[in-house]
Coordinates of C-alpha atoms in Angstrom, one line a residue:
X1 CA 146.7 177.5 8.0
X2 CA 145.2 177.1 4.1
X3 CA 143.2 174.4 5.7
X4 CA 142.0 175.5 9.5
X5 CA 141.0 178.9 7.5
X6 CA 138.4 176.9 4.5
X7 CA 137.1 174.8 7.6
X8 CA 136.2 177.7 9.8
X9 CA 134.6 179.3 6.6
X10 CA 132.8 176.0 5.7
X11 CA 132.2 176.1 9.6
X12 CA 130.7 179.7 9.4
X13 CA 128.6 179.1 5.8
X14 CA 126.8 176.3 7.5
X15 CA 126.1 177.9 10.6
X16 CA 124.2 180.5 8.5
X17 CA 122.6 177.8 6.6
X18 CA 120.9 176.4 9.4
X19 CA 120.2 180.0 11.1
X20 CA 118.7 181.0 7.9
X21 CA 116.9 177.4 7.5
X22 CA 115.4 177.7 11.1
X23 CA 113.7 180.8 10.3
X24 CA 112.4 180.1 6.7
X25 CA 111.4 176.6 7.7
X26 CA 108.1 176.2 9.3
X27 CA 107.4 173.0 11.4
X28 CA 103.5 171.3 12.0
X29 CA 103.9 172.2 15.8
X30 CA 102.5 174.3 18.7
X31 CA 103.9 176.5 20.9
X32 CA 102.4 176.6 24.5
X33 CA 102.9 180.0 27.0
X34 CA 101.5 180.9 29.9
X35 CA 98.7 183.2 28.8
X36 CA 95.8 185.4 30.3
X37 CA 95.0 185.4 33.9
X38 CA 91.5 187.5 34.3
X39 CA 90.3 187.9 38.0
X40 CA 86.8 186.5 37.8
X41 CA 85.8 188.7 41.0
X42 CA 87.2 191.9 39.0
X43 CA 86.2 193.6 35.8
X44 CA 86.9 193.7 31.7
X45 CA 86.9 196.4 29.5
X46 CA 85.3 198.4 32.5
X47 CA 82.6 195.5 33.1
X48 CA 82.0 192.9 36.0
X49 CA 83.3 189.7 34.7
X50 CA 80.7 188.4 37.1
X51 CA 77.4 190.2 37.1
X52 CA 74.3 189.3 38.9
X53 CA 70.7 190.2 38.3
X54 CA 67.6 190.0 40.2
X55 CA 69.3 189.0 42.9
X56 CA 71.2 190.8 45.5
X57 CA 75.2 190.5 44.8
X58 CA 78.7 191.5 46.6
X59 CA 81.8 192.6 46.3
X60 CA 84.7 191.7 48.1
X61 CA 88.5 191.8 48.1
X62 CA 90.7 188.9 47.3
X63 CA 91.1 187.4 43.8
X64 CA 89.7 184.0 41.8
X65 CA 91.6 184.1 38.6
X66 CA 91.3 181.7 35.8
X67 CA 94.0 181.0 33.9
X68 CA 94.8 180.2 30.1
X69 CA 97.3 178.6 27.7
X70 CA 98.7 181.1 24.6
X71 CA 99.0 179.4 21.5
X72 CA 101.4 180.0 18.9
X73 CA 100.9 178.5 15.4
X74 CA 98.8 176.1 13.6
X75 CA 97.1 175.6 10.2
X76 CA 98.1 178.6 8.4
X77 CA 100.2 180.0 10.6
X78 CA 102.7 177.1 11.1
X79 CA 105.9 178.6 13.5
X80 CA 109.3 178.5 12.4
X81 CA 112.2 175.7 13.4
X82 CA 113.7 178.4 15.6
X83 CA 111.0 179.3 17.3
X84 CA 110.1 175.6 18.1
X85 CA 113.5 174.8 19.2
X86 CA 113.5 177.7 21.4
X87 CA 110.3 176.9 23.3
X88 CA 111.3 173.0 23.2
X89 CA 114.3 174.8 25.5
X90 CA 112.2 177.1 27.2
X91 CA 111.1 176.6 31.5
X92 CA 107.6 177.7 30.9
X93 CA 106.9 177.0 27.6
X94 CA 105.8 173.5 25.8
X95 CA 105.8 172.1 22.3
X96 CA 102.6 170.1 21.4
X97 CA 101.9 168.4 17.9
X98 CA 99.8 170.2 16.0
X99 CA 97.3 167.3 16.1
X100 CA 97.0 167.7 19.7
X101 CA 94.5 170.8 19.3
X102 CA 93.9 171.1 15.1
X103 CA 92.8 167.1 14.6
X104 CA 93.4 166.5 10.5
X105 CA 89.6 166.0 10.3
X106 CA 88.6 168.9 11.7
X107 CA 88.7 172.6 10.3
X108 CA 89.7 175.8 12.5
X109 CA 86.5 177.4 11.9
X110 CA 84.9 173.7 13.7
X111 CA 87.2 173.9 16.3
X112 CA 87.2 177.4 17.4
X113 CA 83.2 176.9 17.5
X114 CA 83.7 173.9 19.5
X115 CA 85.6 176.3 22.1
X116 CA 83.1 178.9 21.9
X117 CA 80.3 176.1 23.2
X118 CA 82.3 174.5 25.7
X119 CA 82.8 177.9 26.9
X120 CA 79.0 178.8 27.2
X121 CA 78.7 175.2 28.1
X122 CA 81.0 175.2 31.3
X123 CA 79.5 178.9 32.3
X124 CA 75.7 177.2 32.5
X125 CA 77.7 175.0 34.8
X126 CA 79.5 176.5 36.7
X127 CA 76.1 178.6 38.0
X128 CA 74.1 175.5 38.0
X129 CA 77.3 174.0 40.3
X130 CA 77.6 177.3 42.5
X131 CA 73.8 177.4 43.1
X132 CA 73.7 173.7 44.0
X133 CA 76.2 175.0 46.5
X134 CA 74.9 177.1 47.9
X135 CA 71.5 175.3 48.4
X136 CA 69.9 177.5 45.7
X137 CA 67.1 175.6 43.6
X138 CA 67.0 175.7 39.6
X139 CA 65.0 173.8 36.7
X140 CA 66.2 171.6 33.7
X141 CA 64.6 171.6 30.7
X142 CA 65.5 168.9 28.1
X143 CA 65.9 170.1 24.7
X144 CA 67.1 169.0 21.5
X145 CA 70.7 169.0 21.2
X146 CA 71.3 167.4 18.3
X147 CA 70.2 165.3 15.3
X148 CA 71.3 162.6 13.2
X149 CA 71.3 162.0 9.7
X150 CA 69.3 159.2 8.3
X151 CA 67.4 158.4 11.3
X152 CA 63.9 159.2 12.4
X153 CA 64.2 162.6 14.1
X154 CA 65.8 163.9 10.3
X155 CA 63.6 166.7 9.1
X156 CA 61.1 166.5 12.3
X157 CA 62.4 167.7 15.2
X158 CA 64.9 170.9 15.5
X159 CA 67.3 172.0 16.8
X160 CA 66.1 173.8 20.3
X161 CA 62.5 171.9 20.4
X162 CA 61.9 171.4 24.6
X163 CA 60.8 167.8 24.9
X164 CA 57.7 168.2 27.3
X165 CA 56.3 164.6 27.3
X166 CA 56.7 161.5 25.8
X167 CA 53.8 159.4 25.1
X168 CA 52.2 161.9 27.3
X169 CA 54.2 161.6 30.4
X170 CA 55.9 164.7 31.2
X171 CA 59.7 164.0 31.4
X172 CA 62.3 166.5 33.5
X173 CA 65.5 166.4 31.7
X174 CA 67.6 164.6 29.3
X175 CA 68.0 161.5 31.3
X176 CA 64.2 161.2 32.1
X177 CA 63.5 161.7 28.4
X178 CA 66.1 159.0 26.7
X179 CA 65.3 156.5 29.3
X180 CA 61.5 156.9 28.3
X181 CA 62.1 156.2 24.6
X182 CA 64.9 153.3 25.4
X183 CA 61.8 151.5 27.4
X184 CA 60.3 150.7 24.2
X185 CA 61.8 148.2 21.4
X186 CA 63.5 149.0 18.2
X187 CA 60.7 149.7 15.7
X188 CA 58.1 150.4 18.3
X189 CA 56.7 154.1 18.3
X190 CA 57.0 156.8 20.5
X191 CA 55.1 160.6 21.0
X192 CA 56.8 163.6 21.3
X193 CA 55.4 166.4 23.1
X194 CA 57.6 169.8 21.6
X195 CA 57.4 173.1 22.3
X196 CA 58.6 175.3 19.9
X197 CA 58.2 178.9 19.0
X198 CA 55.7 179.3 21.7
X199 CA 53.6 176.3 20.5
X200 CA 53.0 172.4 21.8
X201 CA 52.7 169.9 18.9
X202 CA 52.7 166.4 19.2
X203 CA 55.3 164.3 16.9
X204 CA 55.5 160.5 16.0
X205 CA 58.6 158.7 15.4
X206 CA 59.5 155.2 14.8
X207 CA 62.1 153.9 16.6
X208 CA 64.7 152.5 14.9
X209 CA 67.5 149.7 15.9
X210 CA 71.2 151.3 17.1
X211 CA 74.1 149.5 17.0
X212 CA 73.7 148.8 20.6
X213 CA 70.7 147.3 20.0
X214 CA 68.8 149.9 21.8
X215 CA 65.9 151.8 20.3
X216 CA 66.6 155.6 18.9
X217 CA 65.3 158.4 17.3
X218 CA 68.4 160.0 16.3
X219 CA 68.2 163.0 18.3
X220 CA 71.0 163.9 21.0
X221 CA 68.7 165.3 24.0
X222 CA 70.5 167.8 26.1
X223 CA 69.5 169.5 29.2
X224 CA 68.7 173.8 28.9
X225 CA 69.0 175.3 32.5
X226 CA 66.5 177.7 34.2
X227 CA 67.8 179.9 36.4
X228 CA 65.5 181.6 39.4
X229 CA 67.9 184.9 38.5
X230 CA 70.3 185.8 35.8
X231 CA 74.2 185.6 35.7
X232 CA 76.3 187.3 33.1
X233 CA 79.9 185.7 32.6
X234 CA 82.2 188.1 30.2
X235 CA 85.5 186.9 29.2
X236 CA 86.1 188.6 25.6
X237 CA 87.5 186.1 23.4
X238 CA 88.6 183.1 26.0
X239 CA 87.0 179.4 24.4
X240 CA 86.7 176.3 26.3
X241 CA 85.9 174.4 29.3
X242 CA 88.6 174.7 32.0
X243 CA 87.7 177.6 33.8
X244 CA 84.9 176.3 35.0
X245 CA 85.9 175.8 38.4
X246 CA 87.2 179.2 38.8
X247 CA 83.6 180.9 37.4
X248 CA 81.6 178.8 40.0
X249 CA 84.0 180.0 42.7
X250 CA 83.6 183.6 41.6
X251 CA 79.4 183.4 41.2
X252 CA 79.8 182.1 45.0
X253 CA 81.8 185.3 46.3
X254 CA 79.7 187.1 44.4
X255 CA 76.1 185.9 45.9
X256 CA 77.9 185.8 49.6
X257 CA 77.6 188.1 52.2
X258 CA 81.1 187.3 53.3
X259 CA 84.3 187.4 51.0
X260 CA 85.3 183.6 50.2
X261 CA 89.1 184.5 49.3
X262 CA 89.2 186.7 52.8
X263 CA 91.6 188.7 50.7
X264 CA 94.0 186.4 49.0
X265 CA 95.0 186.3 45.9
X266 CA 94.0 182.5 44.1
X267 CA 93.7 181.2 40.8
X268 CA 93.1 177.8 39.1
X269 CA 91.9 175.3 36.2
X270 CA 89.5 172.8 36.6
X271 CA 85.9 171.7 34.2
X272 CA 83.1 172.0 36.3
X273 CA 79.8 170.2 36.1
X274 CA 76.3 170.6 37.7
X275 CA 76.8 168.3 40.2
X276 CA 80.3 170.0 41.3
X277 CA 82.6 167.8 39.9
X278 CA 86.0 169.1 38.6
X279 CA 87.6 167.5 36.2
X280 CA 91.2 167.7 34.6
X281 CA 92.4 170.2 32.2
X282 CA 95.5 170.3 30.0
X283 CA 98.9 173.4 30.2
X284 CA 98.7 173.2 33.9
X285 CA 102.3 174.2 33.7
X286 CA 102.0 177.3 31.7
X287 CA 98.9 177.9 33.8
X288 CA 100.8 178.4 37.0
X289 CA 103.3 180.2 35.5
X290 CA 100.5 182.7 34.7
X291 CA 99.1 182.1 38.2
X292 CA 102.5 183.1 39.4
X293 CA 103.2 185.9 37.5
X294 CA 100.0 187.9 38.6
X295 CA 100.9 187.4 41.9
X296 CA 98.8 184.1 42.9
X297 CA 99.9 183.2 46.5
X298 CA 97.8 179.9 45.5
X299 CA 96.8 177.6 42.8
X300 CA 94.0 175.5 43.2
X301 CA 94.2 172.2 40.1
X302 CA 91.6 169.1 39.5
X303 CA 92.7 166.3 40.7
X304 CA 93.1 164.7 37.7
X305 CA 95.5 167.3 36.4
X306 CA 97.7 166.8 39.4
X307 CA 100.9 165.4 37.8
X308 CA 101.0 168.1 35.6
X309 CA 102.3 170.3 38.6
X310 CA 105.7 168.7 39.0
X311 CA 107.4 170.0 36.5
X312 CA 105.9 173.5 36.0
X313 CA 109.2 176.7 36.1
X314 CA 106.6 178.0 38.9
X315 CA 106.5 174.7 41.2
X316 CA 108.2 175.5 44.3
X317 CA 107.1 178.9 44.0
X318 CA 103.0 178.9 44.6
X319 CA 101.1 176.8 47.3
X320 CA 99.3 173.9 44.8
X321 CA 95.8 172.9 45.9
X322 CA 94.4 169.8 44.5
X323 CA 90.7 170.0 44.1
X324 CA 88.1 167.3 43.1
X325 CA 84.4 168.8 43.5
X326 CA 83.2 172.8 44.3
X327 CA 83.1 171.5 47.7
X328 CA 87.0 170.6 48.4
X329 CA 87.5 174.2 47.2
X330 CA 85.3 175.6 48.9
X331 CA 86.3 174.1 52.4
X332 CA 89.6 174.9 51.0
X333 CA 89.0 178.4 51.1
X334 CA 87.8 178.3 54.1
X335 CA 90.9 176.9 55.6
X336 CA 93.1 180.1 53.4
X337 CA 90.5 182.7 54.6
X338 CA 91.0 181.9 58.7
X339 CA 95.3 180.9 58.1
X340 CA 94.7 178.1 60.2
X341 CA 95.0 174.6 59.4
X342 CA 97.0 175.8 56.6
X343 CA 99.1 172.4 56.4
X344 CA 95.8 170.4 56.2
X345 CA 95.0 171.8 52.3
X346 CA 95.3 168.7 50.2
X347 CA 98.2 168.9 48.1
X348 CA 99.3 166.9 44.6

């Protein structure tokens, strides 16, 4: 009896020490949870997440939600064992490496402006996509994005300059304007024509050699977008690039006469380019679970996300879409809003 009695209590004493251990100790990992679902047809904080300007606009019934990912811990704010475990047990939750979205290199401050770009970034997008779409016409302009240290463009150009010309010949977008300067050899010059501040000005640079062996100025040229009307995208606090499928869906219902949902309730994830393209995205199955939860009767997903839709706690429980360009969903739609067809939608 001496004996069962000491192991029990040995028993008991450890079982604390690991309870207590599991909360005290904090482990370099991330919790995943389905997170927000925000209707991008309805409104935040008493705005239209959606709103249109100088151009007539619509309202219709039905949803277009994008969905997000909660994340729980990080640099600074590392989550306990327990919790960990528990998630690592969970249906709809995931535990991720902390690497996985804080890289080593990187510091929060870099990474939550990354977000905050790729957010703007994949707004400009998804209204150059929806417009494209809808056979609406809109200009590039090819700016500096970027410049390198060490290399010609240092202390020159900035950041914003619109490339108008080069060597006088005026140049359309980003592509036009890298493929001018990469016609010339390394060492030969080239002319900038800049606009900035209101101003044209003429700059010389010397090309140097890369490690390609192509010719560079060591400026990244990106492409600034010029819409024929203004679109306003509010989210609050939401970073990166996956709903932009979802926004370009929402600026089409929005500039439609006709609803595209025809009243149903749909959300998804997928990046969106300005040629329509989705692309994948990552938490697909914390997504759906979101997309479930707020009463989603469908979930439309990239393509290239697809496999990530197997083993979601909502699969079984919400039609799954799969979606590779802003057309797909569109015709997609299409098929929902009439509820014929319905076993034609093209599934993961």
């Amino acid at each position: 009896m001496f004996h069962r009695a000491m192991t029990l209590i040995v028993a008991a004493v450890l079982l604390a020490g690991f309870a207590v251990a599991g909360v005290f100790l904090h482990v370099p990992y991330l919790v995943a949870s389905p997170g927000l679902a925000l209707n991008t047809l309805g409104e935040l904080d008493g705005e239209q997440v959606i709103q249109v300007e100088g151009r007539d606009s619509f309202e219709h019934d039905g949803e277009l939600s994008m969905v997000t990912v909660q994340y729980a811990g990080g640099p600074g704010a590392r989550v306990d064992l327990f919790t960990a475990l528990s998630a690592w047990l969970s249906p709809s939750q995931a535990v991720l490496p902390e690497e996985a979205i804080f890289p080593p290199d990187r510091s929060v401050e870099e990474i939550s402006q990354n977000q905050t770009l790729q957010m703007d970034d994949s707004q400009n997008d998804a209204i150059a996509a929806a417009l494209t779409e809808l056979g609406e016409e809109y200009r590039t302009i090819p700016i500096v994005a970027g410049i390198t240290e060490g290399l010609p463009a240092e202390g020159v150009l900035e950041l914003k300059d619109v490339i108008v010309a080069v060597d006088g010949q005026e140049v359309a977008d980003s592509e036009a304007t890298v493929s001018a300067v990469r016609e010339r050899s390394p060492g030969d010059p080239v002319t900038l024509t800049v606009e900035r501040d209101g101003e044209r000005k003429d700059i010389e640079l010397v090309t140097e050699e890369s490690d390609d062996k192509d010719p560079v100025i060591g400026a990244t040229i990106g492409n600034d977008i010029v819409f024929p009307f203004e679109v306003n995208i509010s989210v609050g606090e939401v970073g990166g690039p996956s709903a932009g499928m979802m926004f370009a869906l929402g600026i089409i219902d929005r500039l439609s006469p006709e609803s595209l949902t025809g009243g149903s309730n749909v959300a998804g994830s997928g990046t969106i380019d300005i040629e329509g393209n989705v692309g994948g995205v990552s938490g697909v199955e914390q997504k759906m679970v979101s997309a479930k939860r707020e009463g989603a009767e469908y979930f439309f997903v990239a393509a290239d996300s697809c496999s990530q839709t197997f083993d979601s706690a909502a699969t079984g429980e919400i039609e799954v879409v799969k979606v590779s360009t802003l057309g797909e969903a569109v015709d997609s739609l299409a098929i929902i809003r009439s509820g014929e067809g319905l076993n034609e939608l093209p599934r993961c």
